[in-house]
Amino acid sequence: MTQKISELLEAAAGRALPVVRGIDDGQLDRRTPCAEYDVRALVNHLFQVVVNFQALAAREEADFSQEPDFVTGDWRGRFGAETARLVEAWGVPGAEEGTTGQMGLPARTVGLMVLGDLTVHAWDLARATGAEFAPDPGVVDEVGPGLAALAPQAREMKVFGEPFPVGAGATAFERVLAVTGRDPGWRPAGG
């Protein structure tokens, strides 16, 4: 049986929260595997994704046009609260049914998109800051095929880079990273 998006998001958040909470203010200017983002910008982006996908779960409009600065005050605590709201929003009966968002995508596909973002960006932040990160295997099993199916459109929209070549012995998560254009072996310079 297919797991509910809310259950998968709860598992993904459980793996992402220690990474985000462990980021030291002195690490906010470090490079990440996402060339266009340093740690601060990637945390802001991830916050924006988590907040906007709460709205999408409720069939409300999401605004990705501006990226507010979430990295102020107790942002680590707020990230935990916002991910809890995300899990709750996708747990509402009917959240996975029908379509949502401006592109009219199936709601479950949209839920898998935020699940992928939360998981992949947690890895990005862990790599950038030297934190430990192992994704939930059930999440990887679910997002792998979903992200692979979305990849051509995501590349067209410049959301994913070109696929990174990985060998036959690559793990399922390494293949997920590669399909998004990431080098699974990425390390910060000097790291």
GROMACS .gro file of N, CA and C in nm, residues 4-161:
model
  474
    4LYS      N    1   0.092   0.749   0.290
    4LYS     CA    2   0.037   0.883   0.277
    4LYS      C    3   0.151   0.984   0.273
    5ILE      N    4   0.130   1.092   0.198
    5ILE     CA    5   0.231   1.198   0.188
    5ILE      C    6   0.263   1.252   0.327
    6SER      N    7   0.162   1.270   0.411
    6SER     CA    8   0.187   1.326   0.545
    6SER      C    9   0.281   1.235   0.626
    7GLU      N   10   0.266   1.104   0.614
    7GLU     CA   11   0.353   1.011   0.686
    7GLU      C   12   0.496   1.020   0.632
    8LEU      N   13   0.507   1.028   0.501
    8LEU     CA   14   0.639   1.040   0.439
    8LEU      C   15   0.705   1.173   0.477
    9LEU      N   16   0.626   1.281   0.477
    9LEU     CA   17   0.680   1.411   0.516
    9LEU      C   18   0.725   1.412   0.662
   10GLU      N   19   0.651   1.345   0.747
   10GLU     CA   20   0.689   1.336   0.888
   10GLU      C   21   0.825   1.265   0.902
   11ALA      N   22   0.842   1.157   0.825
   11ALA     CA   23   0.970   1.084   0.827
   11ALA      C   24   1.083   1.171   0.772
   12ALA      N   25   1.056   1.241   0.662
   12ALA     CA   26   1.158   1.328   0.601
   12ALA      C   27   1.194   1.443   0.694
   13ALA      N   28   1.093   1.503   0.757
   13ALA     CA   29   1.119   1.614   0.849
   13ALA      C   30   1.202   1.567   0.968
   14GLY      N   31   1.176   1.445   1.013
   14GLY     CA   32   1.252   1.390   1.125
   14GLY      C   33   1.401   1.378   1.093
   15ARG      N   34   1.432   1.358   0.965
   15ARG     CA   35   1.572   1.349   0.923
   15ARG      C   36   1.631   1.488   0.893
   16ALA      N   37   1.546   1.581   0.847
   16ALA     CA   38   1.593   1.715   0.810
   16ALA      C   39   1.613   1.807   0.931
   17LEU      N   40   1.527   1.795   1.030
   17LEU     CA   41   1.532   1.888   1.144
   17LEU      C   42   1.667   1.891   1.216
   18PRO      N   43   1.730   1.776   1.245
   18PRO     CA   44   1.861   1.785   1.312
   18PRO      C   45   1.966   1.857   1.227
   19VAL      N   46   1.956   1.843   1.095
   19VAL     CA   47   2.051   1.912   1.007
   19VAL      C   48   2.031   2.063   1.018
   20VAL      N   49   1.906   2.108   1.005
   20VAL     CA   50   1.877   2.251   1.010
   20VAL      C   51   1.908   2.307   1.148
   21ARG      N   52   1.867   2.237   1.250
   21ARG     CA   53   1.892   2.286   1.387
   21ARG      C   54   2.041   2.291   1.421
   22GLY      N   55   2.119   2.210   1.352
   22GLY     CA   56   2.263   2.204   1.379
   22GLY      C   57   2.345   2.308   1.305
   23ILE      N   58   2.281   2.387   1.218
   23ILE     CA   59   2.355   2.487   1.142
   23ILE      C   60   2.396   2.600   1.234
   24ASP      N   61   2.525   2.626   1.237
   24ASP     CA   62   2.580   2.734   1.317
   24ASP      C   63   2.574   2.863   1.235
   25ASP      N   64   2.552   2.976   1.300
   25ASP     CA   65   2.546   3.103   1.228
   25ASP      C   66   2.671   3.128   1.145
   26GLY      N   67   2.785   3.079   1.191
   26GLY     CA   68   2.910   3.096   1.118
   26GLY      C   69   2.917   3.014   0.990
   27GLN      N   70   2.821   2.925   0.969
   27GLN     CA   71   2.818   2.841   0.848
   27GLN      C   72   2.725   2.895   0.741
   28LEU      N   73   2.654   3.003   0.768
   28LEU     CA   74   2.551   3.051   0.677
   28LEU      C   75   2.603   3.099   0.542
   29ASP      N   76   2.731   3.133   0.535
   29ASP     CA   77   2.785   3.180   0.407
   29ASP      C   78   2.858   3.071   0.330
   30ARG      N   79   2.851   2.947   0.376
   30ARG     CA   80   2.919   2.837   0.307
   30ARG      C   81   2.849   2.801   0.177
   31ARG      N   82   2.927   2.752   0.081
   31ARG     CA   83   2.874   2.702  -0.046
   31ARG      C   84   2.793   2.575  -0.020
   32THR      N   85   2.699   2.547  -0.108
   32THR     CA   86   2.620   2.424  -0.102
   32THR      C   87   2.630   2.354  -0.238
   33PRO      N   88   2.581   2.230  -0.247
   33PRO     CA   89   2.577   2.163  -0.377
   33PRO      C   90   2.489   2.235  -0.480
   34CYS      N   91   2.401   2.323  -0.435
   34CYS     CA   92   2.321   2.408  -0.524
   34CYS      C   93   2.403   2.533  -0.549
   35ALA      N   94   2.468   2.541  -0.664
   35ALA     CA   95   2.564   2.648  -0.692
   35ALA      C   96   2.507   2.788  -0.669
   36GLU      N   97   2.376   2.805  -0.693
   36GLU     CA   98   2.317   2.938  -0.680
   36GLU      C   99   2.283   2.976  -0.536
   37TYR      N  100   2.300   2.885  -0.442
   37TYR     CA  101   2.264   2.911  -0.302
   37TYR      C  102   2.381   2.888  -0.208
   38ASP      N  103   2.402   2.982  -0.115
   38ASP     CA  104   2.486   2.950  -0.001
   38ASP      C  105   2.392   2.893   0.105
   39VAL      N  106   2.444   2.858   0.223
   39VAL     CA  107   2.360   2.794   0.325
   39VAL      C  108   2.242   2.883   0.362
   40ARG      N  109   2.267   3.012   0.387
   40ARG     CA  110   2.158   3.103   0.425
   40ARG      C  111   2.048   3.105   0.318
   41ALA      N  112   2.088   3.122   0.194
   41ALA     CA  113   1.990   3.129   0.085
   41ALA      C  114   1.915   2.997   0.070
   42LEU      N  115   1.983   2.886   0.091
   42LEU     CA  116   1.916   2.757   0.078
   42LEU      C  117   1.818   2.734   0.194
   43VAL      N  118   1.855   2.776   0.314
   43VAL     CA  119   1.761   2.767   0.427
   43VAL      C  120   1.638   2.853   0.397
   44ASN      N  121   1.660   2.975   0.347
   44ASN     CA  122   1.547   3.061   0.311
   44ASN      C  123   1.460   2.995   0.204
   45HIS      N  124   1.523   2.937   0.103
   45HIS     CA  125   1.448   2.868  -0.004
   45HIS      C  126   1.366   2.752   0.054
   46LEU      N  127   1.429   2.673   0.139
   46LEU     CA  128   1.359   2.557   0.196
   46LEU      C  129   1.242   2.602   0.284
   47PHE      N  130   1.261   2.708   0.361
   47PHE     CA  131   1.150   2.765   0.439
   47PHE      C  132   1.035   2.803   0.345
   48GLN      N  133   1.069   2.874   0.238
   48GLN     CA  134   0.967   2.918   0.144
   48GLN      C  135   0.891   2.799   0.085
   49VAL      N  136   0.963   2.694   0.050
   49VAL     CA  137   0.900   2.572  -0.003
   49VAL      C  138   0.805   2.513   0.101
   50VAL      N  139   0.853   2.498   0.223
   50VAL     CA  140   0.772   2.437   0.330
   50VAL      C  141   0.645   2.519   0.354
   51VAL      N  142   0.656   2.650   0.358
   51VAL     CA  143   0.540   2.736   0.381
   51VAL      C  144   0.444   2.732   0.262
   52ASN      N  145   0.497   2.746   0.140
   52ASN     CA  146   0.410   2.749   0.022
   52ASN      C  147   0.341   2.615  -0.004
   53PHE      N  148   0.407   2.505   0.026
   53PHE     CA  149   0.344   2.376   0.002
   53PHE      C  150   0.239   2.343   0.108
   54GLN      N  151   0.238   2.416   0.219
   54GLN     CA  152   0.124   2.408   0.313
   54GLN      C  153   0.001   2.464   0.242
   55ALA      N  154   0.019   2.579   0.176
   55ALA     CA  155  -0.091   2.642   0.103
   55ALA      C  156  -0.139   2.552  -0.010
   56LEU      N  157  -0.046   2.491  -0.083
   56LEU     CA  158  -0.086   2.404  -0.194
   56LEU      C  159  -0.165   2.283  -0.146
   57ALA      N  160  -0.131   2.232  -0.029
   57ALA     CA  161  -0.208   2.119   0.027
   57ALA      C  162  -0.352   2.160   0.052
   58ALA      N  163  -0.373   2.287   0.088
   58ALA     CA  164  -0.506   2.338   0.119
   58ALA      C  165  -0.575   2.399  -0.003
   59ARG      N  166  -0.514   2.382  -0.122
   59ARG     CA  167  -0.567   2.435  -0.249
   59ARG      C  168  -0.571   2.588  -0.249
   60GLU      N  169  -0.474   2.647  -0.179
   60GLU     CA  170  -0.461   2.792  -0.177
   60GLU      C  171  -0.347   2.832  -0.270
   61GLU      N  172  -0.342   2.960  -0.303
   61GLU     CA  173  -0.235   3.011  -0.390
   61GLU      C  174  -0.102   3.013  -0.314
   62ALA      N  175   0.003   2.978  -0.383
   62ALA     CA  176   0.137   2.985  -0.327
   62ALA      C  177   0.213   3.095  -0.400
   63ASP      N  178   0.297   3.166  -0.326
   63ASP     CA  179   0.372   3.276  -0.385
   63ASP      C  180   0.522   3.246  -0.378
   64PHE      N  181   0.577   3.208  -0.493
   64PHE     CA  182   0.721   3.181  -0.501
   64PHE      C  183   0.797   3.300  -0.560
   65SER      N  184   0.728   3.411  -0.584
   65SER     CA  185   0.792   3.524  -0.652
   65SER      C  186   0.890   3.599  -0.562
   66GLN      N  187   0.869   3.594  -0.432
   66GLN     CA  188   0.959   3.662  -0.339
   66GLN      C  189   1.010   3.561  -0.238
   67GLU      N  190   1.133   3.581  -0.196
   67GLU     CA  191   1.191   3.493  -0.096
   67GLU      C  192   1.224   3.575   0.029
   68PRO      N  193   1.131   3.576   0.125
   68PRO     CA  194   1.156   3.653   0.247
   68PRO      C  195   1.276   3.598   0.323
   69ASP      N  196   1.332   3.679   0.412
   69ASP     CA  197   1.444   3.634   0.495
   69ASP      C  198   1.387   3.566   0.620
   70PHE      N  199   1.390   3.434   0.618
   70PHE     CA  200   1.340   3.356   0.732
   70PHE      C  201   1.449   3.337   0.837
   71VAL      N  202   1.575   3.362   0.800
   71VAL     CA  203   1.687   3.334   0.889
   71VAL      C  204   1.709   3.451   0.985
   72THR      N  205   1.610   3.471   1.072
   72THR     CA  206   1.615   3.573   1.175
   72THR      C  207   1.553   3.514   1.302
   73GLY      N  208   1.589   3.572   1.416
   73GLY     CA  209   1.532   3.526   1.543
   73GLY      C  210   1.555   3.377   1.563
   74ASP      N  211   1.454   3.309   1.614
   74ASP     CA  212   1.462   3.165   1.640
   74ASP      C  213   1.422   3.087   1.514
   75TRP      N  214   1.497   3.104   1.406
   75TRP     CA  215   1.460   3.040   1.280
   75TRP      C  216   1.468   2.889   1.286
   76ARG      N  217   1.555   2.835   1.368
   76ARG     CA  218   1.566   2.688   1.379
   76ARG      C  219   1.438   2.631   1.441
   77GLY      N  220   1.388   2.698   1.544
   77GLY     CA  221   1.263   2.655   1.607
   77GLY      C  222   1.144   2.674   1.513
   78ARG      N  223   1.144   2.787   1.441
   78ARG     CA  224   1.035   2.812   1.346
   78ARG      C  225   1.035   2.708   1.233
   79PHE      N  226   1.154   2.663   1.192
   79PHE     CA  227   1.159   2.562   1.087
   79PHE      C  228   1.089   2.434   1.135
   80GLY      N  229   1.111   2.396   1.260
   80GLY     CA  230   1.043   2.280   1.316
   80GLY      C  231   0.893   2.298   1.317
   81ALA      N  232   0.848   2.418   1.356
   81ALA     CA  233   0.704   2.447   1.360
   81ALA      C  234   0.643   2.444   1.220
   82GLU      N  235   0.715   2.501   1.122
   82GLU     CA  236   0.662   2.504   0.985
   82GLU      C  237   0.658   2.365   0.922
   83THR      N  238   0.758   2.282   0.950
   83THR     CA  239   0.753   2.145   0.895
   83THR      C  240   0.639   2.066   0.960
   84ALA      N  241   0.613   2.092   1.089
   84ALA     CA  242   0.499   2.026   1.155
   84ALA      C  243   0.368   2.070   1.088
   85ARG      N  244   0.356   2.199   1.053
   85ARG     CA  245   0.237   2.247   0.983
   85ARG      C  246   0.225   2.184   0.844
   86LEU      N  247   0.339   2.164   0.779
   86LEU     CA  248   0.340   2.100   0.647
   86LEU      C  249   0.285   1.957   0.657
   87VAL      N  250   0.333   1.883   0.754
   87VAL     CA  251   0.285   1.745   0.776
   87VAL      C  252   0.135   1.747   0.802
   88GLU      N  253   0.092   1.839   0.888
   88GLU     CA  254  -0.050   1.851   0.922
   88GLU      C  255  -0.135   1.886   0.799
   89ALA      N  256  -0.086   1.980   0.718
   89ALA     CA  257  -0.161   2.023   0.599
   89ALA      C  258  -0.181   1.908   0.501
   90TRP      N  259  -0.077   1.826   0.483
   90TRP     CA  260  -0.089   1.713   0.389
   90TRP      C  261  -0.161   1.593   0.452
   91GLY      N  262  -0.186   1.599   0.584
   91GLY     CA  263  -0.259   1.492   0.651
   91GLY      C  264  -0.409   1.514   0.653
   92VAL      N  265  -0.454   1.631   0.611
   92VAL     CA  266  -0.598   1.661   0.607
   92VAL      C  267  -0.664   1.568   0.505
   93PRO      N  268  -0.777   1.505   0.541
   93PRO     CA  269  -0.844   1.417   0.445
   93PRO      C  270  -0.870   1.489   0.312
   94GLY      N  271  -0.834   1.424   0.203
   94GLY     CA  272  -0.854   1.479   0.070
   94GLY      C  273  -0.737   1.559   0.016
   95ALA      N  274  -0.634   1.585   0.099
   95ALA     CA  275  -0.521   1.667   0.054
   95ALA      C  276  -0.449   1.606  -0.065
   96GLU      N  277  -0.449   1.474  -0.076
   96GLU     CA  278  -0.378   1.407  -0.185
   96GLU      C  279  -0.467   1.384  -0.308
   97GLU      N  280  -0.590   1.428  -0.302
   97GLU     CA  281  -0.685   1.403  -0.412
   97GLU      C  282  -0.696   1.525  -0.503
   98GLY      N  283  -0.734   1.502  -0.626
   98GLY     CA  284  -0.756   1.611  -0.720
   98GLY      C  285  -0.626   1.674  -0.766
   99THR      N  286  -0.636   1.803  -0.800
   99THR     CA  287  -0.518   1.877  -0.847
   99THR      C  288  -0.497   2.000  -0.761
  100THR      N  289  -0.375   2.055  -0.770
  100THR     CA  290  -0.344   2.176  -0.694
  100THR      C  291  -0.233   2.254  -0.764
  101GLY      N  292  -0.228   2.381  -0.735
  101GLY     CA  293  -0.124   2.467  -0.790
  101GLY      C  294  -0.159   2.522  -0.926
  102GLN      N  295  -0.084   2.623  -0.968
  102GLN     CA  296  -0.110   2.690  -1.095
  102GLN      C  297  -0.098   2.597  -1.215
  103MET      N  298  -0.015   2.493  -1.202
  103MET     CA  299   0.004   2.402  -1.314
  103MET      C  300  -0.102   2.291  -1.317
  104GLY      N  301  -0.187   2.287  -1.216
  104GLY     CA  302  -0.293   2.187  -1.211
  104GLY      C  303  -0.242   2.044  -1.204
  105LEU      N  304  -0.133   2.024  -1.132
  105LEU     CA  305  -0.076   1.890  -1.119
  105LEU      C  306  -0.156   1.807  -1.019
  106PRO      N  307  -0.150   1.675  -1.033
  106PRO     CA  308  -0.215   1.591  -0.932
  106PRO      C  309  -0.158   1.625  -0.793
  107ALA      N  310  -0.246   1.634  -0.696
  107ALA     CA  311  -0.205   1.674  -0.562
  107ALA      C  312  -0.096   1.582  -0.506
  108ARG      N  313  -0.106   1.453  -0.530
  108ARG     CA  314  -0.003   1.361  -0.478
  108ARG      C  315   0.133   1.392  -0.541
  109THR      N  316   0.135   1.428  -0.668
  109THR     CA  317   0.260   1.465  -0.735
  109THR      C  318   0.320   1.589  -0.668
  110VAL      N  319   0.235   1.686  -0.636
  110VAL     CA  320   0.280   1.808  -0.568
  110VAL      C  321   0.336   1.772  -0.430
  111GLY      N  322   0.269   1.681  -0.361
  111GLY     CA  323   0.318   1.635  -0.231
  111GLY      C  324   0.454   1.567  -0.242
  112LEU      N  325   0.472   1.490  -0.349
  112LEU     CA  326   0.602   1.425  -0.371
  112LEU      C  327   0.710   1.527  -0.403
  113MET      N  328   0.672   1.637  -0.466
  113MET     CA  329   0.768   1.743  -0.497
  113MET      C  330   0.824   1.804  -0.368
  114VAL      N  331   0.738   1.836  -0.273
  114VAL     CA  332   0.786   1.895  -0.148
  114VAL      C  333   0.862   1.790  -0.067
  115LEU      N  334   0.823   1.666  -0.076
  115LEU     CA  335   0.895   1.558  -0.009
  115LEU      C  336   1.037   1.548  -0.065
  116GLY      N  337   1.049   1.558  -0.197
  116GLY     CA  338   1.180   1.555  -0.261
  116GLY      C  339   1.264   1.675  -0.221
  117ASP      N  340   1.203   1.794  -0.221
  117ASP     CA  341   1.277   1.915  -0.183
  117ASP      C  342   1.328   1.904  -0.039
  118LEU      N  343   1.244   1.863   0.051
  118LEU     CA  344   1.282   1.853   0.191
  118LEU      C  345   1.399   1.756   0.208
  119THR      N  346   1.393   1.645   0.139
  119THR     CA  347   1.496   1.542   0.152
  119THR      C  348   1.627   1.582   0.083
  120VAL      N  349   1.618   1.627  -0.040
  120VAL     CA  350   1.738   1.662  -0.116
  120VAL      C  351   1.805   1.786  -0.056
  121HIS      N  352   1.726   1.887  -0.018
  121HIS     CA  353   1.787   2.006   0.040
  121HIS      C  354   1.844   1.981   0.180
  122ALA      N  355   1.788   1.885   0.254
  122ALA     CA  356   1.849   1.847   0.382
  122ALA      C  357   1.988   1.789   0.356
  123TRP      N  358   2.000   1.708   0.251
  123TRP     CA  359   2.131   1.654   0.213
  123TRP      C  360   2.225   1.767   0.173
  124ASP      N  361   2.174   1.861   0.091
  124ASP     CA  362   2.256   1.976   0.049
  124ASP      C  363   2.312   2.049   0.171
  125LEU      N  364   2.225   2.077   0.267
  125LEU     CA  365   2.266   2.152   0.386
  125LEU      C  366   2.362   2.070   0.471
  126ALA      N  367   2.338   1.940   0.481
  126ALA     CA  368   2.429   1.853   0.557
  126ALA      C  369   2.567   1.852   0.493
  127ARG      N  370   2.572   1.839   0.362
  127ARG     CA  371   2.702   1.838   0.293
  127ARG      C  372   2.775   1.969   0.313
  128ALA      N  373   2.702   2.079   0.306
  128ALA     CA  374   2.763   2.211   0.317
  128ALA      C  375   2.817   2.238   0.457
  129THR      N  376   2.753   2.179   0.559
  129THR     CA  377   2.789   2.211   0.698
  129THR      C  378   2.862   2.098   0.769
  130GLY      N  379   2.879   1.984   0.702
  130GLY     CA  380   2.949   1.872   0.764
  130GLY      C  381   2.863   1.789   0.857
  131ALA      N  382   2.732   1.806   0.849
  131ALA     CA  383   2.640   1.729   0.934
  131ALA      C  384   2.617   1.589   0.877
  132GLU      N  385   2.576   1.500   0.962
  132GLU     CA  386   2.538   1.366   0.919
  132GLU      C  387   2.396   1.372   0.863
  133PHE      N  388   2.371   1.298   0.756
  133PHE     CA  389   2.235   1.290   0.702
  133PHE      C  390   2.218   1.159   0.629
  134ALA      N  391   2.115   1.086   0.668
  134ALA     CA  392   2.075   0.964   0.597
  134ALA      C  393   1.925   0.975   0.576
  135PRO      N  394   1.880   0.978   0.451
  135PRO     CA  395   1.736   0.991   0.427
  135PRO      C  396   1.661   0.866   0.472
  136ASP      N  397   1.534   0.884   0.499
  136ASP     CA  398   1.447   0.772   0.533
  136ASP      C  399   1.432   0.684   0.409
  137PRO      N  400   1.459   0.553   0.420
  137PRO     CA  401   1.452   0.465   0.302
  137PRO      C  402   1.315   0.464   0.235
  138GLY      N  403   1.208   0.471   0.313
  138GLY     CA  404   1.074   0.475   0.255
  138GLY      C  405   1.050   0.600   0.173
  139VAL      N  406   1.107   0.711   0.217
  139VAL     CA  407   1.097   0.837   0.144
  139VAL      C  408   1.172   0.824   0.011
  140VAL      N  409   1.292   0.768   0.016
  140VAL     CA  410   1.371   0.752  -0.106
  140VAL      C  411   1.297   0.663  -0.206
  141ASP      N  412   1.238   0.555  -0.157
  141ASP     CA  413   1.162   0.465  -0.245
  141ASP      C  414   1.048   0.537  -0.314
  142GLU      N  415   0.987   0.630  -0.244
  142GLU     CA  416   0.872   0.703  -0.298
  142GLU      C  417   0.913   0.817  -0.390
  143VAL      N  418   1.015   0.894  -0.352
  143VAL     CA  419   1.052   1.011  -0.433
  143VAL      C  420   1.135   0.974  -0.555
  144GLY      N  421   1.207   0.864  -0.550
  144GLY     CA  422   1.292   0.826  -0.664
  144GLY      C  423   1.217   0.822  -0.796
  145PRO      N  424   1.115   0.739  -0.808
  145PRO     CA  425   1.041   0.734  -0.935
  145PRO      C  426   0.968   0.865  -0.966
  146GLY      N  427   0.918   0.933  -0.863
  146GLY     CA  428   0.845   1.057  -0.884
  146GLY      C  429   0.934   1.167  -0.941
  147LEU      N  430   1.054   1.182  -0.884
  147LEU     CA  431   1.146   1.285  -0.933
  147LEU      C  432   1.200   1.249  -1.071
  148ALA      N  433   1.221   1.119  -1.094
  148ALA     CA  434   1.268   1.076  -1.227
  148ALA      C  435   1.163   1.111  -1.333
  149ALA      N  436   1.036   1.093  -1.300
  149ALA     CA  437   0.929   1.125  -1.396
  149ALA      C  438   0.918   1.276  -1.419
  150LEU      N  439   0.942   1.355  -1.315
  150LEU     CA  440   0.932   1.501  -1.326
  150LEU      C  441   1.058   1.564  -1.385
  151ALA      N  442   1.168   1.490  -1.391
  151ALA     CA  443   1.298   1.546  -1.427
  151ALA      C  444   1.301   1.620  -1.561
  152PRO      N  445   1.245   1.564  -1.670
  152PRO     CA  446   1.253   1.639  -1.797
  152PRO      C  447   1.189   1.778  -1.787
  153GLN      N  448   1.072   1.785  -1.727
  153GLN     CA  449   1.005   1.915  -1.711
  153GLN      C  450   1.083   2.004  -1.615
  154ALA      N  451   1.136   1.946  -1.509
  154ALA     CA  452   1.213   2.023  -1.410
  154ALA      C  453   1.340   2.081  -1.474
  155ARG      N  454   1.401   2.006  -1.564
  155ARG     CA  455   1.520   2.058  -1.634
  155ARG      C  456   1.482   2.173  -1.728
  156GLU      N  457   1.369   2.156  -1.795
  156GLU     CA  458   1.320   2.262  -1.884
  156GLU      C  459   1.297   2.391  -1.807
  157MET      N  460   1.246   2.378  -1.685
  157MET     CA  461   1.216   2.493  -1.601
  157MET      C  462   1.339   2.540  -1.524
  158LYS      N  463   1.453   2.476  -1.545
  158LYS     CA  464   1.580   2.509  -1.479
  158LYS      C  465   1.576   2.486  -1.328
  159VAL      N  466   1.491   2.391  -1.286
  159VAL     CA  467   1.484   2.353  -1.145
  159VAL      C  468   1.586   2.243  -1.116
  160PHE      N  469   1.605   2.151  -1.212
  160PHE     CA  470   1.706   2.046  -1.202
  160PHE      C  471   1.816   2.077  -1.302
  161GLY      N  472   1.938   2.034  -1.267
  161GLY     CA  473   2.047   2.039  -1.363
  161GLY      C  474   2.044   1.914  -1.450
   0.00000   0.00000   0.00000
